[in-house]
XYZ file of C-alpha atoms in Angstrom:
734
model
C -0.114 -0.064 0.177
C 1.465 3.287 -0.846
C 2.064 6.093 1.861
C -0.598 8.269 0.775
C -3.254 5.570 1.465
C -5.291 5.357 4.532
C -3.266 1.986 5.662
C -5.330 -0.293 8.239
C -3.045 -2.053 10.773
C -3.358 -4.410 13.556
C -5.694 -3.596 16.674
C -4.066 -2.504 19.734
C -4.580 -0.581 23.332
C -3.011 2.874 24.355
C -3.463 4.581 27.542
C -2.455 8.398 28.364
C -3.464 11.763 28.772
C -5.281 14.356 26.795
C -3.022 17.029 25.943
C -5.170 19.016 23.545
C -8.492 18.958 21.982
C -7.936 19.784 18.237
C -11.582 19.082 17.204
C -14.718 18.126 18.949
C -18.415 17.980 17.459
C -20.935 17.936 20.083
C -23.614 16.900 17.482
C -21.671 13.783 16.217
C -19.205 12.907 19.053
C -16.400 12.852 16.421
C -13.082 14.102 17.823
C -9.646 14.856 17.110
C -7.234 14.682 20.223
C -3.351 15.357 20.663
C -2.711 12.385 23.387
C 0.242 12.082 25.538
C 1.057 8.441 25.999
C 2.145 7.301 29.599
C 6.108 7.101 29.855
C 6.455 8.770 26.249
C 7.453 12.354 25.773
C 5.919 12.687 22.004
C 2.024 13.328 21.529
C -0.117 11.051 19.283
C -3.165 11.824 17.193
C -6.167 9.920 18.100
C -9.352 10.171 16.173
C -12.584 8.662 17.409
C -16.279 9.162 18.809
C -16.987 10.284 22.439
C -19.930 12.644 23.802
C -17.552 14.259 26.404
C -13.826 14.891 26.767
C -11.761 17.366 28.679
C -7.954 18.246 28.398
C -6.330 16.587 31.317
C -8.415 13.606 31.301
C -7.027 10.075 31.456
C -7.519 8.226 28.283
C -7.697 4.388 27.414
C -8.370 3.963 23.497
C -8.751 0.583 21.477
C -8.089 0.695 17.677
C -5.819 0.830 14.743
C -2.920 2.824 13.433
C -3.600 4.539 10.146
C -1.427 6.323 7.669
C -3.442 9.392 6.664
C -2.995 10.792 3.197
C -2.366 14.612 4.492
C -2.333 14.251 8.400
C 0.110 11.567 8.660
C 0.228 8.553 11.368
C -2.989 8.442 13.537
C -4.614 6.261 15.842
C -7.999 5.302 14.819
C -10.236 4.478 18.065
C -13.022 2.372 17.996
C -13.384 2.612 22.040
C -12.710 5.493 23.946
C -13.005 5.591 27.895
C -11.969 8.643 30.241
C -11.490 9.247 34.075
C -9.987 12.094 36.125
C -6.293 12.745 35.896
C -4.242 11.980 38.689
C -0.754 13.539 37.832
C -0.596 17.110 39.294
C 0.299 18.621 35.762
C -2.630 17.038 34.237
C -4.989 17.905 37.029
C -3.865 21.714 36.533
C -4.453 21.293 32.785
C -7.955 19.772 33.436
C -8.943 22.886 35.894
C -7.588 25.448 33.575
C -9.377 24.009 30.500
C -12.554 25.941 30.909
C -14.788 22.856 32.102
C -14.922 24.492 35.489
C -16.504 28.477 35.550
C -14.272 30.537 37.461
C -11.362 28.810 37.184
C -8.398 29.837 35.065
C -4.847 28.925 34.630
C -3.703 30.823 37.521
C -6.360 29.755 39.992
C -6.112 26.315 38.605
C -2.264 26.445 39.681
C -2.952 27.736 43.123
C -5.691 25.126 43.521
C -3.488 22.368 42.567
C -0.567 23.408 44.790
C -2.912 23.866 47.511
C -4.472 20.475 47.583
C -2.500 18.396 45.211
C -4.222 14.922 44.072
C -6.989 15.608 46.813
C -8.261 18.787 44.823
C -11.392 16.580 43.506
C -12.219 15.287 46.949
C -11.924 18.863 48.452
C -14.387 20.239 45.746
C -16.996 17.244 46.142
C -16.920 16.775 50.033
C -15.127 19.923 51.609
C -16.072 22.662 49.288
C -15.734 25.447 51.629
C -11.901 25.077 52.032
C -11.712 26.505 48.667
C -12.069 29.873 50.138
C -8.552 29.308 51.439
C -7.136 29.790 47.943
C -5.969 33.270 47.254
C -8.550 34.850 44.694
C -11.518 32.720 45.350
C -14.259 34.526 47.158
C -17.867 33.658 47.992
C -19.156 34.512 44.524
C -16.436 32.565 42.648
C -17.064 29.699 45.124
C -20.384 29.491 43.911
C -19.831 29.467 40.381
C -16.994 26.886 40.658
C -19.480 24.641 42.847
C -22.358 24.990 40.311
C -20.178 24.264 37.420
C -18.342 21.554 39.256
C -21.688 19.952 40.333
C -23.120 19.955 36.724
C -19.873 18.616 35.418
C -20.018 15.827 37.621
C -23.441 14.885 36.727
C -22.278 14.840 33.074
C -19.453 12.806 33.802
C -21.271 10.502 35.989
C -23.621 9.551 33.245
C -20.909 9.209 30.596
C -18.808 6.675 32.921
C -22.264 4.924 33.429
C -22.782 4.703 29.821
C -19.450 3.259 29.299
C -20.123 0.632 31.822
C -23.164 -0.555 30.071
C -21.072 -0.581 26.670
C -22.797 2.590 25.332
C -20.084 4.853 23.989
C -19.053 7.099 21.142
C -21.455 8.212 18.705
C -24.310 5.768 20.344
C -23.592 7.381 23.638
C -24.309 10.788 21.996
C -27.455 9.369 20.583
C -28.600 8.118 23.852
C -28.116 10.926 25.868
C -29.510 13.109 23.140
C -32.860 11.280 23.202
C -33.244 10.866 27.006
C -31.081 13.776 28.526
C -30.043 13.855 32.187
C -32.757 11.117 33.058
C -31.058 8.601 30.646
C -29.634 6.469 33.511
C -32.887 6.107 34.974
C -34.749 5.183 31.733
C -31.964 2.515 31.027
C -32.187 1.103 34.640
C -36.027 0.847 34.417
C -36.187 -0.825 30.996
C -33.173 -0.954 28.545
C -35.267 -2.567 26.032
C -37.081 0.715 25.228
C -33.694 1.659 23.645
C -34.671 -0.822 20.678
C -37.644 1.544 19.729
C -36.188 4.587 20.557
C -32.402 4.471 19.094
C -32.021 3.122 15.630
C -28.487 1.724 16.136
C -29.676 -0.365 18.943
C -31.113 -3.885 18.555
C -32.559 -6.524 20.920
C -29.067 -8.018 21.681
C -27.327 -5.022 22.512
C -30.175 -4.134 24.706
C -30.318 -7.429 26.456
C -26.291 -7.103 27.200
C -27.124 -3.740 28.940
C -29.997 -5.477 31.014
C -27.711 -7.936 31.936
C -25.420 -5.505 33.646
C -28.350 -3.634 35.402
C -29.363 -6.848 37.107
C -32.813 -7.246 35.304
C -34.219 -10.487 35.828
C -33.902 -12.789 32.900
C -37.721 -13.741 32.879
C -39.040 -10.007 33.265
C -42.065 -9.625 31.394
C -40.651 -6.583 29.306
C -37.435 -8.586 28.509
C -39.716 -11.323 26.911
C -41.979 -8.927 25.392
C -39.073 -7.154 23.480
C -37.906 -10.683 22.548
C -41.087 -11.361 20.929
C -41.027 -8.073 18.991
C -37.540 -8.737 17.989
C -38.415 -12.099 16.428
C -41.427 -10.356 14.566
C -39.226 -7.775 13.379
C -36.239 -10.205 12.275
C -39.069 -12.046 10.367
C -40.350 -8.746 8.584
C -36.615 -8.226 7.666
C -36.851 -11.326 5.691
C -39.884 -10.309 3.719
C -42.867 -11.875 5.841
C -45.777 -9.394 7.069
C -46.832 -11.951 9.870
C -45.565 -15.205 11.757
C -47.346 -18.272 12.720
C -48.053 -18.164 16.343
C -46.516 -21.757 16.631
C -43.223 -20.608 15.179
C -43.428 -17.237 17.034
C -43.537 -19.225 20.600
C -40.673 -21.422 19.382
C -38.341 -18.828 17.963
C -38.949 -16.486 21.093
C -38.473 -19.283 23.595
C -35.350 -20.384 21.877
C -33.967 -16.778 21.525
C -34.744 -15.771 25.276
C -34.203 -19.354 27.023
C -37.339 -18.957 28.984
C -40.300 -21.360 29.329
C -42.709 -21.728 26.485
C -45.640 -20.569 28.991
C -43.719 -17.336 29.757
C -43.601 -16.600 26.103
C -47.306 -17.590 25.634
C -48.251 -15.306 28.302
C -46.374 -12.516 27.107
C -47.783 -12.654 23.389
C -51.061 -12.806 24.863
C -50.523 -9.534 26.912
C -49.136 -7.645 23.774
C -52.186 -9.042 21.729
C -54.559 -7.831 24.524
C -52.663 -4.474 24.875
C -53.022 -4.136 21.031
C -49.264 -3.888 20.437
C -49.429 -6.866 18.336
C -52.317 -8.154 16.322
C -53.571 -11.888 16.111
C -55.450 -12.829 12.776
C -55.872 -15.554 10.599
C -54.202 -16.467 7.195
C -55.318 -19.643 5.246
C -57.003 -20.918 8.545
C -53.918 -20.763 10.597
C -53.441 -18.281 13.623
C -50.810 -15.617 12.853
C -49.332 -12.488 14.583
C -48.505 -9.160 13.145
C -46.815 -6.255 14.277
C -49.088 -3.641 14.589
C -48.114 -1.080 11.763
C -47.709 -4.173 9.391
C -51.199 -5.474 9.811
C -52.868 -2.095 9.577
C -50.701 -0.846 6.695
C -51.348 -4.090 4.645
C -55.279 -3.934 5.240
C -55.159 -0.012 4.424
C -53.192 -1.168 1.038
C -55.835 -3.279 0.239
C -58.509 -1.049 0.863
C -57.174 1.852 -0.814
C -56.320 -0.473 -4.080
C -60.052 -1.448 -3.929
C -61.098 1.976 -3.815
C -59.075 3.033 -6.501
C -60.740 0.015 -8.586
C -63.936 1.616 -8.489
C -65.519 3.515 -11.126
C -64.504 4.037 -15.081
C -60.893 5.212 -15.999
C -60.277 9.021 -16.329
C -60.401 9.321 -19.748
C -63.390 8.935 -22.566
C -63.871 5.691 -24.451
C -61.677 5.217 -27.170
C -62.624 4.152 -30.915
C -60.210 1.141 -30.611
C -59.704 0.490 -34.165
C -59.265 4.152 -35.142
C -56.648 4.197 -32.222
C -54.747 1.580 -33.480
C -54.530 2.631 -36.593
C -53.427 6.237 -35.786
C -50.720 4.380 -33.468
C -49.067 2.905 -36.666
C -49.421 5.651 -38.714
C -48.706 8.899 -36.557
C -46.663 7.337 -33.960
C -45.102 4.634 -35.799
C -45.903 1.809 -33.352
C -47.194 -1.538 -34.702
C -48.474 -3.403 -31.907
C -48.831 -7.222 -32.383
C -52.220 -9.150 -32.199
C -51.291 -9.931 -28.301
C -50.404 -6.050 -27.666
C -53.282 -4.956 -29.175
C -55.317 -7.337 -26.884
C -53.349 -5.983 -23.948
C -53.775 -2.304 -24.661
C -57.590 -2.745 -24.904
C -57.395 -4.010 -21.302
C -55.301 -1.234 -20.185
C -57.642 1.268 -21.841
C -60.607 -0.106 -20.192
C -59.562 -0.710 -16.492
C -58.757 1.827 -13.957
C -56.334 -0.662 -12.057
C -54.146 -3.126 -14.036
C -50.999 -5.041 -13.972
C -48.696 -5.796 -16.745
C -46.259 -8.725 -16.289
C -43.903 -10.759 -18.240
C -40.562 -11.797 -18.678
C -37.644 -10.066 -20.556
C -38.238 -8.863 -24.033
C -41.955 -9.378 -24.195
C -42.912 -6.044 -24.782
C -43.807 -4.475 -21.522
C -42.221 -1.116 -22.577
C -43.953 -1.242 -26.071
C -47.166 -1.504 -24.377
C -46.553 1.329 -22.074
C -45.251 3.613 -25.008
C -48.594 2.676 -26.813
C -50.700 3.658 -24.012
C -48.983 6.912 -23.427
C -49.150 7.689 -27.012
C -52.807 7.175 -27.149
C -53.614 9.149 -24.051
C -51.582 12.026 -25.274
C -54.501 12.494 -27.618
C -56.710 13.126 -24.398
C -56.338 15.634 -21.553
C -54.827 13.065 -19.167
C -51.902 13.775 -16.873
C -49.395 10.948 -16.515
C -47.049 10.318 -14.144
C -44.228 7.634 -14.180
C -42.268 6.243 -11.239
C -39.995 3.290 -10.277
C -38.810 1.776 -6.619
C -34.847 2.719 -7.755
C -32.924 5.573 -9.248
C -31.717 3.299 -11.932
C -35.066 1.723 -12.761
C -36.487 5.409 -12.864
C -33.664 6.388 -15.320
C -34.343 3.239 -17.672
C -38.164 4.020 -17.647
C -37.358 7.824 -18.542
C -35.153 6.679 -21.298
C -37.545 4.164 -22.715
C -40.740 6.485 -22.446
C -39.340 9.854 -23.102
C -41.477 10.865 -20.105
C -39.850 12.011 -17.149
C -39.719 9.135 -14.307
C -39.048 9.490 -10.475
C -38.329 7.497 -7.594
C -41.318 6.654 -5.437
C -39.883 8.522 -2.650
C -39.133 11.688 -5.236
C -42.303 11.485 -6.394
C -43.987 11.411 -2.901
C -41.457 14.144 -1.634
C -39.799 12.256 1.132
C -38.333 14.771 4.020
C -35.139 13.335 5.479
C -35.675 15.680 8.325
C -39.001 14.917 9.319
C -39.114 11.356 7.805
C -42.621 11.716 6.421
C -43.900 11.932 2.648
C -45.382 15.022 1.895
C -47.789 13.654 -0.394
C -50.516 11.425 1.404
C -54.286 11.255 1.492
C -54.591 14.772 2.576
C -52.247 16.119 -0.075
C -52.707 13.715 -3.097
C -50.320 13.923 -6.216
C -51.818 15.863 -9.320
C -52.347 13.144 -11.958
C -54.659 11.195 -13.845
C -52.740 7.920 -14.496
C -49.694 6.398 -12.493
C -47.583 3.868 -13.910
C -45.085 2.157 -11.589
C -42.254 0.123 -13.138
C -40.695 -2.811 -11.737
C -43.400 -3.466 -9.334
C -41.729 -6.705 -8.081
C -39.340 -4.630 -6.058
C -42.223 -2.608 -4.073
C -42.453 -3.559 -0.453
C -45.730 -3.480 1.506
C -45.005 -0.073 3.309
C -43.826 1.815 0.399
C -46.940 0.912 -1.666
C -49.095 1.689 1.416
C -47.654 5.247 1.010
C -47.929 5.434 -2.624
C -51.649 4.419 -2.759
C -52.519 6.954 -0.059
C -51.300 9.734 -2.190
C -52.987 8.700 -5.571
C -56.304 10.605 -5.886
C -59.466 8.204 -6.268
C -60.224 8.972 -9.971
C -56.783 8.193 -11.314
C -55.841 5.012 -12.900
C -52.991 2.955 -11.787
C -50.993 0.382 -13.702
C -48.488 -1.832 -12.187
C -45.600 -3.214 -14.547
C -43.316 -5.805 -13.570
C -41.938 -9.326 -13.727
C -43.547 -11.228 -10.997
C -40.882 -14.166 -11.392
C -38.111 -11.847 -10.179
C -36.892 -11.627 -6.526
C -39.381 -10.089 -4.245
C -38.804 -6.779 -2.591
C -36.095 -6.307 0.158
C -38.802 -5.002 2.476
C -41.871 -6.894 3.869
C -44.442 -7.937 1.417
C -44.832 -9.574 -2.155
C -47.209 -6.691 -3.697
C -47.033 -7.702 -7.284
C -47.509 -11.436 -6.629
C -50.409 -11.011 -4.260
C -52.077 -8.789 -6.309
C -51.846 -11.020 -9.053
C -52.801 -14.270 -7.499
C -55.804 -12.506 -5.601
C -57.816 -12.838 -9.126
C -59.273 -9.199 -8.347
C -57.158 -7.101 -10.575
C -56.963 -7.526 -14.200
C -53.391 -8.707 -15.214
C -52.239 -8.729 -18.658
C -49.435 -11.674 -19.160
C -47.230 -11.097 -21.813
C -45.337 -14.155 -23.335
C -44.718 -13.239 -27.174
C -40.744 -12.316 -27.198
C -39.817 -9.506 -29.285
C -36.759 -8.047 -27.503
C -32.985 -9.118 -28.718
C -34.677 -11.403 -31.604
C -36.435 -14.410 -30.598
C -33.331 -16.448 -30.981
C -31.537 -14.889 -28.250
C -30.220 -17.509 -25.545
C -30.385 -15.013 -22.946
C -34.313 -15.065 -23.484
C -34.486 -18.395 -24.087
C -32.612 -19.710 -21.261
C -33.972 -17.161 -18.651
C -37.573 -18.752 -19.801
C -36.044 -22.325 -19.417
C -34.747 -21.508 -15.821
C -38.016 -19.912 -14.972
C -39.540 -23.332 -15.877
C -37.081 -25.226 -13.773
C -34.796 -26.334 -16.539
C -30.971 -26.108 -16.724
C -29.883 -23.390 -19.455
C -28.984 -25.014 -22.895
C -25.373 -25.614 -23.981
C -23.812 -22.540 -25.760
C -22.586 -22.006 -29.268
C -20.071 -19.905 -30.679
C -22.804 -17.427 -31.622
C -24.641 -17.519 -28.301
C -25.240 -14.585 -26.086
C -25.250 -16.887 -22.864
C -22.266 -19.023 -21.639
C -22.436 -21.408 -18.967
C -19.169 -22.542 -17.775
C -18.971 -25.527 -15.185
C -16.220 -25.585 -12.813
C -15.723 -27.311 -9.154
C -12.992 -25.123 -7.444
C -14.455 -22.070 -6.417
C -10.860 -20.403 -6.492
C -10.793 -21.511 -10.059
C -14.347 -19.827 -10.847
C -12.884 -16.359 -9.145
C -9.736 -16.712 -11.281
C -11.705 -17.242 -14.263
C -14.152 -14.219 -13.417
C -11.156 -11.932 -13.001
C -9.631 -12.942 -16.316
C -13.062 -12.772 -18.137
C -13.910 -9.402 -16.813
C -10.291 -7.988 -17.054
C -9.114 -9.397 -20.317
C -11.043 -11.949 -22.524
C -14.318 -9.946 -22.734
C -13.229 -6.584 -23.421
C -10.836 -7.888 -25.996
C -13.720 -10.217 -27.653
C -16.590 -7.605 -27.193
C -14.330 -4.027 -27.821
C -15.938 -2.673 -24.657
C -14.707 -1.008 -21.075
C -14.398 -3.600 -18.574
C -15.499 -1.042 -15.619
C -18.327 0.906 -17.450
C -19.776 -2.099 -19.419
C -19.202 -5.322 -17.726
C -21.219 -6.051 -14.304
C -20.413 -9.086 -11.886
C -23.489 -10.051 -10.169
C -22.986 -12.364 -7.127
C -25.737 -13.947 -4.516
C -23.935 -13.142 -1.508
C -21.707 -10.362 0.312
C -19.195 -12.557 2.071
C -17.204 -15.608 1.339
C -14.713 -16.061 -1.599
C -17.247 -15.494 -4.216
C -19.172 -12.710 -2.497
C -18.942 -9.302 -3.463
C -16.669 -8.156 -1.049
C -13.732 -10.583 -2.060
C -14.562 -10.106 -5.824
C -14.450 -6.517 -5.589
C -10.999 -6.654 -4.385
C -9.856 -9.165 -6.657
C -11.486 -7.144 -9.548
C -10.037 -3.820 -8.241
C -6.480 -5.205 -8.294
C -6.678 -6.179 -11.689
C -8.543 -3.204 -13.173
C -7.628 -0.064 -11.102
C -4.889 -0.551 -8.772
C -2.551 1.953 -9.884
C -5.038 4.704 -9.818
C -3.952 7.495 -7.004
C -4.700 9.041 -4.580
C -5.988 6.452 -2.695
C -8.208 6.200 0.693
C -9.266 3.181 3.032
C -12.473 3.150 4.703
C -13.330 -0.177 6.681
C -10.715 -2.018 4.688
C -12.272 -0.923 1.482
C -9.675 1.249 -0.770
C -11.003 3.688 -3.095
C -9.333 5.636 -6.067
C -10.209 7.639 -9.078
C -11.696 5.618 -11.748
C -13.242 3.009 -9.431
C -17.072 1.918 -9.750
C -18.894 2.439 -6.820
C -22.455 1.798 -5.487
C -24.677 3.812 -2.709
C -25.826 1.447 -0.222
C -28.108 3.765 1.616
C -30.742 6.345 0.757
C -29.179 10.244 0.881
C -31.918 12.332 0.329
C -29.565 15.415 0.647
C -27.564 14.082 -2.297
C -30.408 12.960 -3.960
C -28.390 9.423 -4.499
C -30.232 6.327 -3.522
C -29.488 2.701 -2.351
C -28.512 0.976 -5.466
C -27.174 3.595 -7.584
C -23.951 3.245 -9.411
C -21.355 5.851 -10.121
C -17.558 6.313 -10.805
C -15.295 8.394 -8.786
C -14.177 11.299 -10.789
C -11.376 12.539 -8.398
C -10.172 12.542 -4.722
C -9.069 15.607 -2.869
C -6.935 14.744 0.120
C -6.386 18.379 1.121
C -9.968 19.354 1.588
C -10.813 15.554 2.269
C -13.678 15.256 -0.246
C -14.373 13.045 -3.354
C -16.272 13.655 -6.439
C -18.268 10.884 -7.785
C -20.290 10.931 -11.282
C -23.670 9.517 -10.877
C -25.273 9.433 -14.562
C -24.319 12.997 -15.906
C -24.331 14.424 -12.287
C -21.078 14.926 -10.023
C -21.710 14.420 -6.431
C -19.426 15.256 -3.555
C -18.673 13.163 -0.489
C -16.515 13.865 2.627
C -14.197 11.105 3.486
C -16.530 10.304 6.763
C -19.150 9.497 4.514
C -17.211 6.644 2.565
C -19.373 4.243 4.809
C -22.535 5.126 2.427
C -20.448 3.683 -0.617
C -19.064 0.124 -1.625
C -17.010 -0.782 -4.523
C -19.106 -2.037 -7.317
C -17.066 -4.003 -9.530
C -19.190 -6.845 -8.154
C -22.708 -6.442 -6.331
C -25.446 -8.750 -5.291
C -27.906 -9.986 -7.464
C -30.656 -8.063 -5.107
C -28.897 -4.855 -5.825
C -28.965 -5.381 -9.491
C -32.853 -5.253 -9.592
C -34.375 -2.617 -11.664
C -30.892 -2.312 -13.944
C -29.669 -3.810 -16.817
C -26.292 -3.997 -18.297
C -24.468 -4.842 -21.392
C -22.516 -7.680 -19.883
C -23.305 -9.616 -16.744
C -21.067 -12.349 -15.236
C -22.511 -14.358 -12.435
C -20.960 -17.261 -10.067
C -23.206 -19.656 -8.421
C -21.172 -22.047 -5.708
C -22.333 -24.327 -3.010
C -21.043 -21.739 -0.427
C -24.266 -19.923 -1.791
C -26.462 -22.761 -0.438
C -28.798 -20.859 1.580
C -29.862 -18.574 -1.313
C -29.717 -20.912 -4.370
C -33.378 -20.348 -5.629
C -35.023 -20.133 -8.775
C -35.884 -16.481 -8.904
C -32.495 -15.638 -7.705
C -30.973 -17.167 -10.891
C -33.633 -15.759 -13.028
C -33.340 -12.347 -11.776
C -29.436 -12.427 -12.290
C -29.401 -13.611 -15.963
C -32.431 -11.247 -16.994
C -30.037 -8.227 -15.914
C -27.795 -8.777 -18.952
C -28.671 -7.155 -22.569
C -25.869 -8.347 -24.902
C -24.245 -11.323 -23.114
C -24.502 -13.525 -19.910
C -21.714 -15.521 -18.756
C -22.707 -17.975 -15.714
C -19.598 -19.778 -13.783
C -20.851 -22.376 -11.744
C -20.695 -25.793 -9.757
C -22.976 -27.535 -11.832
C -24.834 -29.125 -8.449
C -25.197 -25.432 -7.137
C -26.829 -24.379 -10.339
C -28.998 -27.124 -10.544
C -29.900 -26.802 -6.882
C -30.767 -23.210 -7.597
C -32.930 -23.864 -11.114
C -35.050 -26.460 -9.136
C -35.783 -24.822 -6.311
C -38.414 -22.568 -5.538
C -38.300 -19.475 -3.457
C -39.803 -19.545 0.146
C -43.474 -18.236 0.299
C -43.729 -15.005 2.136
C -46.312 -15.075 4.877
C -48.518 -11.895 3.948
C -52.266 -11.114 4.038
C -52.846 -8.857 1.001
C -54.347 -11.508 -1.145
C -57.081 -12.528 1.302
C -57.739 -8.810 2.105
C -58.363 -8.037 -1.447
C -60.519 -11.311 -2.025
C -62.515 -10.564 0.931
C -63.175 -6.495 0.118
C -64.608 -7.814 -3.325
C -66.830 -10.288 -1.574
C -68.293 -7.987 0.949
C -66.674 -4.312 0.484
C -65.769 -4.057 3.991
C -64.086 -0.995 4.866
C -60.709 -1.014 6.730
C -59.757 1.894 8.920
C -56.632 3.644 8.463
C -53.384 3.344 10.500
């Protein structure tokens, strides 16, 4: 690693004294400290996060030595703990640092000379003795004691939080939430932290509870564990959990008797914190917000279906003739039939695999509606999908968050049932990616007179969040569904489409030929697969196809970790494609440099860059500690401390690739991916490729994936929709 890169080295522990506070943010807790190590004369620079620090404090830190590109050698601490100083020089520095009102450098020196190491005991237990110090009178004494009392209270809180394992930025969050009563809140019920602090989950709260001597079978601990199990299942896509599974999983997690879990579930249901319901005759339990959101989603969807579309009836033969003559769109017989359905229904679904003309149908519909006084809007769940939709239709398409005008400050959407969108028809592309909560918010903002069209491939991976909106809507048989099967894109002989359809039907891909656009290479050794991927991406495919390996080739993988996960593949591919680009900066073991392909891993509404967006590092300025990244045609600035939002993107997960297409995709499948080997995973991966798909696999792993259906998610949207059409029951809002 070159000297101007940030280089991570081994973890170590240091103790010393805070000589100077170079920088400290009271908001984030980030600090830069000049620290004098015990028995050493030279100071070191320590960077880390802490809510409270003063010059003169004794410090214990654990972390890593790094070589900063501008500031040189630093100690990057992931753990910081402080205590009052015990050396006279440090006591004097501490007292004169400004932390105690009424005590400047002169008075601090006299106080230290008068009482030595006993000064803190004197201030706490015999404060009137301070009047013996020259320059301290009654008024100054009161100022000193008031400041010392406040400081002592704050210091006590910080030490207590550290004893619970809460430190750094997390301690800042906790203190900001609860204020001076924080310790009381934690001692009464540390599990409240789970709901109030984003960075704290059940296991962290449980560790804190052990240190506060809370009973292992305390009712609120059992209740928190049940909510944690339900939340974990929702993170896996389920809206509910069967009650038997909830009891079993909760008892296993909590290590308590089953009857305690059953009693706690009953209490939470009776208190309306959880909802008990039925799905297909089985008793299930919902988190409250998921139950009502799913029920309201169904009601709003049902309400939207009522009435006629917001346009006059079309003369179908004349309309199709106009499309062919004026718009130069010539729909096939099956596409004409689909268009007739879209023109006659207020809510409709268009589904089908790659190349079946979903975009052609939408373009044709938009052309026809342009002849009426109709206001359309287009959106998609991700930025990449919205951009593709804009390019395909010529209409502006937005992400759903941008369409609803999500505020990162209030964490609310501007548009809802009280402030609906101004539109007559909304077209939502990549609808397989819609999770239940996002769809709930979207439907609330659609005016009741408007039409809605959901477009997507139901056989792709479902949403990352809870729910399976597209599948449930189709299987309810309540919403008119157009299924497109006739292949148009890339020519009917495209093996990408042929093999995608075979995989979707549970068959292995066909053997390739010399003119194929789909290659399958079977290899037994994962290391050999990795070597082959690197060689294909860096040398063989760019030479064969005359394309840029970074811009045009995308490696997709089922997982993040492991030798064929995105982390390992990114390191290997960067080493082959962009290892000599400088300057370099390393964050969390990942090195970035100009020219790197990167992916945004969280939504950043301030920058208008969203989870899954791919960009290219344009430049790195080590002086001002910033990067410029090109996302499509827009340069976006990142501070060095924002690099945790980014990851290298030479290889990304198949989940992250949804909504995107790439000229060439290369995909490994191996038995180390065992838990994720499902048919819809393979299908989603191979349908991302436009020009060429290369699959490198252990044959057993690919066969397992192709033959194995994905696990069904436990949701109730289908039943809600069916019931609403049966009795038109009205469901209340959240």
